[in-house]
Coordinates of C-alpha atoms and ligand atoms in Angstrom, one line a residue:
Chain E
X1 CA 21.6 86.0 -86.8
X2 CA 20.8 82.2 -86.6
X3 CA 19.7 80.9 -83.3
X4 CA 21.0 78.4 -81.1
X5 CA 17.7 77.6 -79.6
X6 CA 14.0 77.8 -80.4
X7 CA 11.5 76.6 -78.7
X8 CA 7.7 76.4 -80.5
X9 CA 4.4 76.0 -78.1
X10 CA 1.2 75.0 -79.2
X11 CA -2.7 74.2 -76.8
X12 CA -5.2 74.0 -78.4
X13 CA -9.1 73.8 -77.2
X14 CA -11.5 71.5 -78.8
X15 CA -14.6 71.0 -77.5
X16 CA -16.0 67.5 -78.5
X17 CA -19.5 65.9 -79.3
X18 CA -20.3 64.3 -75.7
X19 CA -19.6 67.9 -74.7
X20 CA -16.0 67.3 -73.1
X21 CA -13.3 70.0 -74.2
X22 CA -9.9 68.3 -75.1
X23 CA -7.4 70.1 -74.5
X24 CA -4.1 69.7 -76.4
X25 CA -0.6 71.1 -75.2
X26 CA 2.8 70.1 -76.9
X27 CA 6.3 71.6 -76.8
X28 CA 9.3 71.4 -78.7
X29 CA 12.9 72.6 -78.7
X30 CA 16.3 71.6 -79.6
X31 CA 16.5 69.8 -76.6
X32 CA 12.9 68.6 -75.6
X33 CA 9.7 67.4 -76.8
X34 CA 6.8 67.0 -75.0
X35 CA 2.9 66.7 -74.8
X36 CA 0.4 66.8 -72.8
X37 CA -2.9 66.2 -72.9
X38 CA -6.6 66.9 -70.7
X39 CA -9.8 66.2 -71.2
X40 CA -12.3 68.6 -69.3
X41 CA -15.9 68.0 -68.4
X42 CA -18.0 71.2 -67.8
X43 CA -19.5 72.1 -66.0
X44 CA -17.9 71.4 -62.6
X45 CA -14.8 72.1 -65.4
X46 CA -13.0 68.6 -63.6
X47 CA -10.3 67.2 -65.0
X48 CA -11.1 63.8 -65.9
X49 CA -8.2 62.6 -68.1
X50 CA -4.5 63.5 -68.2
X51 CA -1.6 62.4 -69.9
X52 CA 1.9 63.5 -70.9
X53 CA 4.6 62.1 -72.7
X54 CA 8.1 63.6 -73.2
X55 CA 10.7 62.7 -75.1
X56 CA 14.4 64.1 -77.0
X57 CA 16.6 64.8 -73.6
X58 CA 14.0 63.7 -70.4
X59 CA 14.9 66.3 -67.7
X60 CA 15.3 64.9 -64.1
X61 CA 12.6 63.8 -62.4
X62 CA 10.2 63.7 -65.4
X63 CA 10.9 60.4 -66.2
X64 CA 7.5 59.5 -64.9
X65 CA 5.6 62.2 -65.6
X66 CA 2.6 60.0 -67.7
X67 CA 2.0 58.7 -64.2
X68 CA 2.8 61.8 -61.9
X69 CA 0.1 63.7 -64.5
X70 CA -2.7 61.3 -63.1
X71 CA -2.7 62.8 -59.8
X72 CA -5.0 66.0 -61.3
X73 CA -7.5 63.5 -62.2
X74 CA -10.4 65.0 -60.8
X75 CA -9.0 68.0 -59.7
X76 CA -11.8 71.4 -61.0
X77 CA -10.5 74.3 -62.9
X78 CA -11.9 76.9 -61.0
X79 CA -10.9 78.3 -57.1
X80 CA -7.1 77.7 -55.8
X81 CA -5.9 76.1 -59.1
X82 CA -2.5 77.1 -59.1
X83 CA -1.7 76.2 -55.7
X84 CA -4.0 72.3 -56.2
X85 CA -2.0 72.0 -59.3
X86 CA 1.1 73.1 -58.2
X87 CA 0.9 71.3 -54.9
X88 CA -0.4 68.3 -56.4
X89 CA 2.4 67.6 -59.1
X90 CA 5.1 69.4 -57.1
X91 CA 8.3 67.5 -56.2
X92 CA 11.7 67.9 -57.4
X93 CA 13.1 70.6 -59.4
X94 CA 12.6 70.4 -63.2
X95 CA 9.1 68.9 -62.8
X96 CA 7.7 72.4 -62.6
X97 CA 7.3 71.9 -66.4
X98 CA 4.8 69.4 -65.8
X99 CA 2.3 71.6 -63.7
X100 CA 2.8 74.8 -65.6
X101 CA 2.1 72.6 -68.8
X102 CA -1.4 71.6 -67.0
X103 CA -1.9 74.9 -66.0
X104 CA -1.3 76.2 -69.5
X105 CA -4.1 73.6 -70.4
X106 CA -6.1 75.0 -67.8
X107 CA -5.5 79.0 -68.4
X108 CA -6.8 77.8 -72.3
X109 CA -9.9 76.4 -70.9
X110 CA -11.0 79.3 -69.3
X111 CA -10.0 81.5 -72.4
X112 CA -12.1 79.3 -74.6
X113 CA -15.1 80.4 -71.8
X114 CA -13.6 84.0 -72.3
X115 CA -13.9 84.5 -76.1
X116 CA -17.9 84.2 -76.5
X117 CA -18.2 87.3 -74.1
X118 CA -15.5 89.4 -75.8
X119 CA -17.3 88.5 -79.2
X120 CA -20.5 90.2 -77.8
X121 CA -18.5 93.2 -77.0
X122 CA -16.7 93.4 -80.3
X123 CA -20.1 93.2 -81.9
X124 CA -21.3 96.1 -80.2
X125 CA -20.9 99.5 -82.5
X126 CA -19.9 102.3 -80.6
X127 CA -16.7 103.2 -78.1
X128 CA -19.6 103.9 -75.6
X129 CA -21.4 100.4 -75.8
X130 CA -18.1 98.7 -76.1
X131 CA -17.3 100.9 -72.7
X132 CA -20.0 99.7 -71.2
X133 CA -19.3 96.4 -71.9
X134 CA -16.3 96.0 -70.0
X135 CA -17.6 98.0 -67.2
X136 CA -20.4 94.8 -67.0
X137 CA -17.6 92.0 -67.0
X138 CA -16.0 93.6 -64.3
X139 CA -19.1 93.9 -62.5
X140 CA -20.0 90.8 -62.4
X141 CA -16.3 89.6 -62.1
X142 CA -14.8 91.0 -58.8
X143 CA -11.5 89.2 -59.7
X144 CA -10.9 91.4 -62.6
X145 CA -10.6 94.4 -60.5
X146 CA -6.6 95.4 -60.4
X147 CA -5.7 92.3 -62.3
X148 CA -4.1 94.2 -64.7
X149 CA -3.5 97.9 -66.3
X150 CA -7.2 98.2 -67.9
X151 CA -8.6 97.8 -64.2
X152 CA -6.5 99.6 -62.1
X153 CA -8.4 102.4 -60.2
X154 CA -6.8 105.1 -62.0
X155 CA -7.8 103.1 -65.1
X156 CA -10.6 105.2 -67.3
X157 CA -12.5 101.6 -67.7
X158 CA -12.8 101.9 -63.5
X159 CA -12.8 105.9 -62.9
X160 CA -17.0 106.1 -62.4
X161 CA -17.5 102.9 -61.7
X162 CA -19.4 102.6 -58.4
X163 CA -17.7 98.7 -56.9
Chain O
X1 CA -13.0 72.8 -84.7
X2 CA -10.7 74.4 -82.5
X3 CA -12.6 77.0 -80.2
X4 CA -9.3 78.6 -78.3
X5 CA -5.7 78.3 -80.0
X6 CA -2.2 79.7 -78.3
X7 CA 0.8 79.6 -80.1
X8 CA 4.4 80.7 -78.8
X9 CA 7.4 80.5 -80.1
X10 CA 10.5 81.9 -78.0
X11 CA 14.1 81.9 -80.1
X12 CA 17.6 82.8 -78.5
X13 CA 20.6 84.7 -80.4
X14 CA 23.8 84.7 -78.3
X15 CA 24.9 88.5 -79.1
X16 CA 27.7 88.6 -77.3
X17 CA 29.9 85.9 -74.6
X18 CA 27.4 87.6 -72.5
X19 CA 24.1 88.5 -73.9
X20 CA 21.3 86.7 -75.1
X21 CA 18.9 87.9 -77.0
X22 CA 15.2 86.6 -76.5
X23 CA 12.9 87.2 -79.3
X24 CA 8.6 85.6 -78.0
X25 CA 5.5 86.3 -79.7
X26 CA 2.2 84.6 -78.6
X27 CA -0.6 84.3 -80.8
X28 CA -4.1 83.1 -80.1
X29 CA -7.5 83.8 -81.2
X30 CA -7.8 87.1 -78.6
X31 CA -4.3 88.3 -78.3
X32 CA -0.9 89.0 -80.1
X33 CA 1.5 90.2 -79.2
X34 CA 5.9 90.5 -79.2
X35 CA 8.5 90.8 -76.7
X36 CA 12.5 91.3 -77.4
X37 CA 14.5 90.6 -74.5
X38 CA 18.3 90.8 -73.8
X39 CA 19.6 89.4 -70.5
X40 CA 23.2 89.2 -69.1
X41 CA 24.1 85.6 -68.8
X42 CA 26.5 86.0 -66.1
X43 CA 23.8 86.9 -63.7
X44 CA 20.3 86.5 -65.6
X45 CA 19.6 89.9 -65.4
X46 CA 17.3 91.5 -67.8
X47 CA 19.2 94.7 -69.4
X48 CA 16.9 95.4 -72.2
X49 CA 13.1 95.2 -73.0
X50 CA 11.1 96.0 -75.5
X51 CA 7.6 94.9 -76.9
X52 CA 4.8 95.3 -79.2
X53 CA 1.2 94.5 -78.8
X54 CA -0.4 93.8 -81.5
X55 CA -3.7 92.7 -80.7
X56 CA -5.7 93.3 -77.5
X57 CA -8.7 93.2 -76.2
X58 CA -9.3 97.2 -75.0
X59 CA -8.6 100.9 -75.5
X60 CA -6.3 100.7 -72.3
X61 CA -4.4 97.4 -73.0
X62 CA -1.7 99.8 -75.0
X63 CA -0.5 100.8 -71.6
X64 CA 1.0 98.2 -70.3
X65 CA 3.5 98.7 -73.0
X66 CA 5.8 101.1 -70.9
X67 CA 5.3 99.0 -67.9
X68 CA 7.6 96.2 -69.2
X69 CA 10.7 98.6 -68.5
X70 CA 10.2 97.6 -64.7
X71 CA 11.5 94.2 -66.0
X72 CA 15.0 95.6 -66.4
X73 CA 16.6 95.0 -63.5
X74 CA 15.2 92.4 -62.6
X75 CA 17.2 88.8 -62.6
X76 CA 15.9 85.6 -63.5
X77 CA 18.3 83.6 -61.3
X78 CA 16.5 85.2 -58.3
X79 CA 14.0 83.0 -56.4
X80 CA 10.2 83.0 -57.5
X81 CA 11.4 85.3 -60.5
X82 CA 8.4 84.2 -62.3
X83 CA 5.8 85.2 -59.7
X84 CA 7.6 88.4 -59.4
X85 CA 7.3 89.6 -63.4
X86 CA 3.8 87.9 -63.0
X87 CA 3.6 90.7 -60.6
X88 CA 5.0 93.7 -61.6
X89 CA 4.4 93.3 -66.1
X90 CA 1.3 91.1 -65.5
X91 CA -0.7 92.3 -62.8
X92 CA 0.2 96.0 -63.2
X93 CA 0.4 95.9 -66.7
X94 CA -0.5 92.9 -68.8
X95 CA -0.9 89.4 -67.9
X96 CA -0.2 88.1 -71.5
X97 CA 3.3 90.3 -71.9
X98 CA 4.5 88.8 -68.5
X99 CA 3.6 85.7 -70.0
X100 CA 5.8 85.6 -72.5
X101 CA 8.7 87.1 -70.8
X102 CA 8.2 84.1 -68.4
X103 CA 8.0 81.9 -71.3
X104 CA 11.7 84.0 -72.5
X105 CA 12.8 83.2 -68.4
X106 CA 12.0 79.6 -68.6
X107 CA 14.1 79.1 -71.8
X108 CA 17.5 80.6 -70.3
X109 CA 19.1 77.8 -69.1
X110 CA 17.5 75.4 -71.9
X111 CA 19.0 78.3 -74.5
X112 CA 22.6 78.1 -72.5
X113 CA 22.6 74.2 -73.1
X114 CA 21.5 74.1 -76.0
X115 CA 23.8 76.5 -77.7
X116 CA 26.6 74.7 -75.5
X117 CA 25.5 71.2 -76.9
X118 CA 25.7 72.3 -80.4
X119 CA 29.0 74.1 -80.1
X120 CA 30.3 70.6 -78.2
X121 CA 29.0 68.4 -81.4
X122 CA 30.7 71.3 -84.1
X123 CA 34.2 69.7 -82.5
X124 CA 33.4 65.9 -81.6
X125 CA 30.3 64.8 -83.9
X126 CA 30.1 61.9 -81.9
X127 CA 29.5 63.1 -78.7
X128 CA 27.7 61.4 -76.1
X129 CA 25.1 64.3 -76.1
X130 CA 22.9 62.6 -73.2
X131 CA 26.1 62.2 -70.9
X132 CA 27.0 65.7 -72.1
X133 CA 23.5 67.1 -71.0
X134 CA 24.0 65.2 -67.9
X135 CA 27.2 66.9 -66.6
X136 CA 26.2 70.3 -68.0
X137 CA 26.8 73.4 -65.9
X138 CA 26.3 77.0 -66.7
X139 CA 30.0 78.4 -67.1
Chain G
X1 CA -23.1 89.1 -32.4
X2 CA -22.1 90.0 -35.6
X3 CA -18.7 88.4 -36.4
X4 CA -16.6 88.8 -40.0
X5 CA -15.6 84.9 -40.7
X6 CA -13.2 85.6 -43.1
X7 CA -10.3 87.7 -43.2
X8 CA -6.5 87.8 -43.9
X9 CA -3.7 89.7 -43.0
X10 CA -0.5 90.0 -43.9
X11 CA 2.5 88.7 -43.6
X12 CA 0.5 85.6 -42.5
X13 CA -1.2 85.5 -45.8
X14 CA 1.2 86.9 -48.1
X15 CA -1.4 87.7 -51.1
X16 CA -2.8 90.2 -48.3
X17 CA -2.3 94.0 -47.6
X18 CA -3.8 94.1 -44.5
X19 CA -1.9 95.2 -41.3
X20 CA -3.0 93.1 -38.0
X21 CA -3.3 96.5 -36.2
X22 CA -5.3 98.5 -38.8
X23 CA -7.6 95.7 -38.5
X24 CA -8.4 95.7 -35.4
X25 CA -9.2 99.8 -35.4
X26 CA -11.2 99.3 -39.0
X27 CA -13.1 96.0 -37.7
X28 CA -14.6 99.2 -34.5
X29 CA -15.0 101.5 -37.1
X30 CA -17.6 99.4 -39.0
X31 CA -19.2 98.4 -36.3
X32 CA -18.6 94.7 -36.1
X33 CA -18.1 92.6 -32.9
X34 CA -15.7 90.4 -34.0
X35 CA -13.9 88.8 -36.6
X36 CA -11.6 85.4 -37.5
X37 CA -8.5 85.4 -38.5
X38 CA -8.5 82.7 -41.3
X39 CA -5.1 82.9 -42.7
X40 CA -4.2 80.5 -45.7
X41 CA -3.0 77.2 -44.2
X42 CA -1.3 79.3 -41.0
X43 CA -3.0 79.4 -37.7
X44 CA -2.8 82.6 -35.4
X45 CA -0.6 82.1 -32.1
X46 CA -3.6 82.3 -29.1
X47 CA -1.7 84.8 -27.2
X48 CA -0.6 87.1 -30.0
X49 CA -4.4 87.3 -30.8
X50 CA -5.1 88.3 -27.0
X51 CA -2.6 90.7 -27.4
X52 CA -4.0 92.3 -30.8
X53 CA -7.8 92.4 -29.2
X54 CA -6.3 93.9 -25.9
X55 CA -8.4 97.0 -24.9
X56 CA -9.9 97.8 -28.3
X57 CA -13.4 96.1 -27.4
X58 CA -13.2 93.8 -30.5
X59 CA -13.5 90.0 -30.3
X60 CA -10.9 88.0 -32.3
X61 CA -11.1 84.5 -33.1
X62 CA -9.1 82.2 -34.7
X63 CA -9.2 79.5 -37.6
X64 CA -7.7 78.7 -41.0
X65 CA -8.4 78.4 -44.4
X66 CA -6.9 75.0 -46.4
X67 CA -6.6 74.6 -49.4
X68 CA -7.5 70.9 -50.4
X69 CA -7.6 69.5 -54.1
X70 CA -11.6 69.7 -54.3
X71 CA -11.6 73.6 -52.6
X72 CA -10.6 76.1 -50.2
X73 CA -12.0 74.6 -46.8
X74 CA -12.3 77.0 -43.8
X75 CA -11.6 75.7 -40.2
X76 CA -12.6 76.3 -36.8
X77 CA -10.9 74.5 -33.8
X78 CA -8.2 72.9 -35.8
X79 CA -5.0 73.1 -34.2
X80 CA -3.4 70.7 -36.2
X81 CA -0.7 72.5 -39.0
X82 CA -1.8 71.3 -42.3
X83 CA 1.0 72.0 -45.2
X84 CA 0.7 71.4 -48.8
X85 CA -2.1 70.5 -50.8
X86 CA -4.5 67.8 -48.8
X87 CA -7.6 66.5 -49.9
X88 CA -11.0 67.3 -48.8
X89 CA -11.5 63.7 -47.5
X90 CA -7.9 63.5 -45.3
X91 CA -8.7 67.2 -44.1
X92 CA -12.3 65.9 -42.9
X93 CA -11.1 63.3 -41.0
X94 CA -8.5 65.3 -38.5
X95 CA -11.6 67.7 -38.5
X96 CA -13.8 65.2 -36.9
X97 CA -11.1 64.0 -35.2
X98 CA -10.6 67.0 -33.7
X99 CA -14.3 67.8 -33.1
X100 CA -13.7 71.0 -35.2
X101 CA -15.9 73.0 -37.9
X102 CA -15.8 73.1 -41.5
X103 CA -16.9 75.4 -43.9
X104 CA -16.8 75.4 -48.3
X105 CA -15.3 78.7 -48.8
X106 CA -16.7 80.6 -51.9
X107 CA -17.3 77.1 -53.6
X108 CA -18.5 78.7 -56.7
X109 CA -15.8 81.7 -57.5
X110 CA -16.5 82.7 -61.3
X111 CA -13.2 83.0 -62.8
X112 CA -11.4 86.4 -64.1
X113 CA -13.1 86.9 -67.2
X114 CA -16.2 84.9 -67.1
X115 CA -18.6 84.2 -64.0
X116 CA -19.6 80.4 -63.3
X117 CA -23.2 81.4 -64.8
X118 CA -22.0 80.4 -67.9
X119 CA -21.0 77.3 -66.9
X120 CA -24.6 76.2 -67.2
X121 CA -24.4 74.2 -63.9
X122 CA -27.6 73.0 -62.9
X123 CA -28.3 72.9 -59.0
X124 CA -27.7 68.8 -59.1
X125 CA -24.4 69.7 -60.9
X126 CA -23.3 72.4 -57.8
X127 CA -24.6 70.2 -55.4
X128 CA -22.8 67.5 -56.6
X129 CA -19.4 69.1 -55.7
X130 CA -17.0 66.7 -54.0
X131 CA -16.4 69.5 -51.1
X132 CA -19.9 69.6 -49.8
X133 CA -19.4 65.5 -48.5
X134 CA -16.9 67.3 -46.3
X135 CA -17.9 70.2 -44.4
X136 CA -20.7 71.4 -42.3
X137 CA -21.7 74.3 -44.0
X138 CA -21.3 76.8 -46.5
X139 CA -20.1 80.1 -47.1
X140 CA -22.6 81.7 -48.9
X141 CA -22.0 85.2 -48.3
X142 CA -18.5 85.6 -49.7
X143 CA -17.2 88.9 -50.1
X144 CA -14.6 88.1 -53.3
X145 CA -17.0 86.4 -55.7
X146 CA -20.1 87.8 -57.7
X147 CA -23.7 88.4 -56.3
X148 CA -24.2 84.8 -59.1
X149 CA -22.1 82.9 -57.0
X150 CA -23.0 83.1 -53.5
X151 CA -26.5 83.2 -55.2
X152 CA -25.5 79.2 -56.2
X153 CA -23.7 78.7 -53.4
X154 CA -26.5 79.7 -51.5
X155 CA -29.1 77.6 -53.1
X156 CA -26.5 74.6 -53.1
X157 CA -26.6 74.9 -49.2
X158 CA -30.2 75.2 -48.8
X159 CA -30.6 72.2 -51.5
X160 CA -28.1 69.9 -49.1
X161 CA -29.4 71.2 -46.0
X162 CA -25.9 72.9 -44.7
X163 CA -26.1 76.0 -42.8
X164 CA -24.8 78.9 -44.7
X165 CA -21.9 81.6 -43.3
X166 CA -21.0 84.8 -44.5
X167 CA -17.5 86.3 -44.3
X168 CA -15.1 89.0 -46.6
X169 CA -12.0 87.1 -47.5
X170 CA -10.8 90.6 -46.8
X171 CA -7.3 91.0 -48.6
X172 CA -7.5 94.9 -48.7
X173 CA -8.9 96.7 -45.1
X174 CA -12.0 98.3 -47.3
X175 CA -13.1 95.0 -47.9
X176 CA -13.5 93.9 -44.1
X177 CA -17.4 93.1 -43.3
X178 CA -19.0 93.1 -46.6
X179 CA -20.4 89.9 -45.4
X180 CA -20.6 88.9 -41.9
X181 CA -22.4 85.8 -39.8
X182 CA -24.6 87.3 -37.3
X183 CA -24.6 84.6 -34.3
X184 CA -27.2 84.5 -32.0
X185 CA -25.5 84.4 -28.7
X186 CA -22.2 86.3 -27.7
X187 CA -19.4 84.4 -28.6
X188 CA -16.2 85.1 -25.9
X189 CA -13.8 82.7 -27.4
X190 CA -13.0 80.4 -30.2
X191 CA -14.2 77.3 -27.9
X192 CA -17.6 79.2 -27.7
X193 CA -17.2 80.2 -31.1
X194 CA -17.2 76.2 -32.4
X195 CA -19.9 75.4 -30.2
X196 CA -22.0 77.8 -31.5
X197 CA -20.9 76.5 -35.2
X198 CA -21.9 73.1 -34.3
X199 CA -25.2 74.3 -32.7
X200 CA -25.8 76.2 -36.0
X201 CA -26.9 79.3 -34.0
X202 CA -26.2 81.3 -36.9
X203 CA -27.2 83.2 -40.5
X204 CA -25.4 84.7 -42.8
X205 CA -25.8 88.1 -43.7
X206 CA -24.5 92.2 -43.5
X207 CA -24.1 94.5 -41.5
X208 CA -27.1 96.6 -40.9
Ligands
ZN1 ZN1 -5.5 85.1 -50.1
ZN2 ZN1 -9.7 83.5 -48.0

């Protein structure tokens, strides 16, 4: 069956010579287009550029959004991000789209900080080592505990595992 | 070169007056994975799930598959909808299927007017599609 | 006096499971003397926290943790409500306004999958954090973040000369005084309980 709407999502991470990570996020759709982009300096992972543009059918309240986006200049990755972020560009309804956009930016940050780790692991040879592994990220990551179905208690990852 | 890269691409059939269909995948360098979705448009509810994870990061990750059936039920014209499948698919099953279905949630109303729009221009090509946007309204 | 900074309950702080009244019995259990009631950006009522502590032998005091755009700030002696997202700077001046006490709260929490370690911070880099120009002290015992954090944290604090507190963040009742501040004095209520923060009669530590 054809569709009446699609919508295609792309961020990207790319970390650059002066050793900032631009971050890249755009959107389209039938009815919007839009982009937005950060650049990131670790290690304090702050925010120290952000723009957006948006174009095809505007939705209310975004008609600014290249100048609302400047408010998260300077705001970290890291501790309370949703609610900074969130609170920061919050405001009428539709410009929800703006935050979650940065967020998205954000949440690819940290899983370009993720991937080196899970590489190790993946290198390791047996289901033991790999076990053990994981049971080391969570470890040394207390957030991880219950943050989803591999670190539940009943989980075998956790089952053992003195916290 | 690119270190981290996400893709997702969420598409809408209208299977019946009332049902759309939700078809999201998300792709990037750790994860892939599918969600189908059909929700009732006359009160967002979701009435069907089904997904398929491709690629994960552990031996437990596969579980989280039967979790997304606590989705149905669930409406996405409730308030805080999105913190609530974050809840219940993400945090007790996995983040990146509640991520799409959020991504599938965000596109509802988008999906409605766009489908409406392009129905609207079959009959009047020249339609003033900003001023229709504008005055849009679920039916 | 060993007191439990940092804890949240629930409904207050919605993200926690903890019952008010289970506290109370689980805060005797453990053997601590006290603990605060740092909800996020909602202050406790003074007489419905003389009511809680009624009888059971338990000190409870009172502050509040904010959320500001550079960090999670904890303060004592605050009345003022603070909603939405503030900055560190704004907060700082009602504090000293106010004449109350401010803490970083777990300035250095690793993220999910990965701790701040490999962040490669140096200790300029931590110390440089925007938050520190706007507290007192430190939490450098906290009890949600890795043994690598509160290790930075720790050495951030001694680096910039801030005392250093210790508290749970307690969200579930098993977590409740994993860390603790041990005061010197005994501490009777929240006015004593600032005073003694300002005097900087304090460490942070565990139970023993
Ligand atoms: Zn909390
Ligand atoms: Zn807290």
């Amino acid at each position: 069956m054809i569709v009446k709407f699609l919508r295609n999502k792309v961020v990207e991470v790319e970390p650059r010579k002066d050793g900032t990570l631009r971050v890249s996020w755009r959107l389209t759709d039938d009815l919007l287009k839009m982009e937005v982009n950060l650049v990131v300096q670790p290690p304090a992972l702050e925010i120290i550029e952000a723009t957006a543009e948006l174009g095809r059918f505007v939705p209310k309240g975004l008609e600014d959004a290249s100048e609302i986006i400047e408010d998260v200049e300077g705001v970290n990755i890291g501790a309370g991000l949703r609610k900074i972020v969130r609170g920061v560009l919050g405001g009428p309804e539709g410009q929800s789209l703006l935050s979650e956009a940065v967020l998205e930016c954000c949440n690819a940050v940290i899983l370009h900080f993720t991937r080196p780790g899970l590489e190790i692991g993946e290198a390791l040879e047996t289901d033991e080592e790999r076990l053990e592994a994981v049971r080391a990220m969570v470890k040394s990551s207390p957030r991880l505990v219950r943050s989803c179905i591999s670190f539940q208690d009943d989980s075998p990852i956790m089952k053992g595992l003195d916290l | 070169m690119i270190s981290f890269n996400r893709s997702q691409i969420i598409g809408a059939e209208f299977i019946d007056d009332d049902t759309i269909r939700f078809n999201g995948s998300q792709t990037d360098h750790i994860y892939n994975m599918e969600i189908n979705m059909d929700v009732r448009i006359s009160d967002g509810e979701i009435v069907k799930i089904e997904g398929d994870m491709k690629r994960y990061t552990n031996f437990v990750c596969p579980q989280a598959v039967p979790v997304l059936q606590t989705a149905v039920g669930m409406s996405l014209r409730t308030k805080d909808w999105d913190k609530a499948i974050m809840k219940e698919i993400g945090r007790k099953g996995c983040e990146h299927f509640a991520e799409i279905v959020i991504e599938c949630g965000r596109c509802f109303e988008q999906a409605l007017r766009s489908r409406d729009l392009y129905l609207a221009l079959c009959t009047d090509p020249g339609l003033d599609q900003e001023a229709f946007l504008e005055n849009w309204q679920p039916a | 006096m060993i007191i439990d900074l940092h804890v949240h309950t629930w409904p207050k702080s919605q993200c926690s499971q903890i019952e008010p009244a289970e506290l109370v019995l689980k805060a005797k259990e453990i053997g601590l003397d006290g603990f605060c009631l740092t909800e996020h950006q909602a202050l406790w009522d003074l007489e419905d926290v003389k009511a809680l502590a009624a009888g059971h032998g338990v000190k409870i005091f009172r502050g509040n943790e904010i959320t500001t755009a550079q960090g999670d700030i904890l303060v004592f002696g605050l009345e003022k409500d603070v909603q939405g997202v503030v900055t560190a700077r704004a907060l700082w001046k009602d504090v000293e306004e106010a004449g109350a006490f401010a803490i970083a709260a777990h300035p250095f929490r690793g993220f999910k999958t990965f701790g701040v370690g490999q962040l490669e911070m140096n200790l300029d880099q931590a110390a440089a954090k925007k938050v520190f120009k706007y507290v007192h002290a430190i939490e450098v015992r906290n009890g949600k973040v890795s043994d690598n954090d509160n290790a930075l944290a720790a050495q951030v604090a001694d680096k910039l000369g801030k005392p250093g507190t210790g508290g749970s963040d307690a969200h579930l009742i098993q977590d409740l005084g994993v860390h603790v501040t041990i005061f010197e004095q005994d501490i009777k209520d929240d006015a004593q309980l600032l005073a003694e923060l300002h005097a900087g009669r304090f460490t942070a530590g565990a139970l023993p």
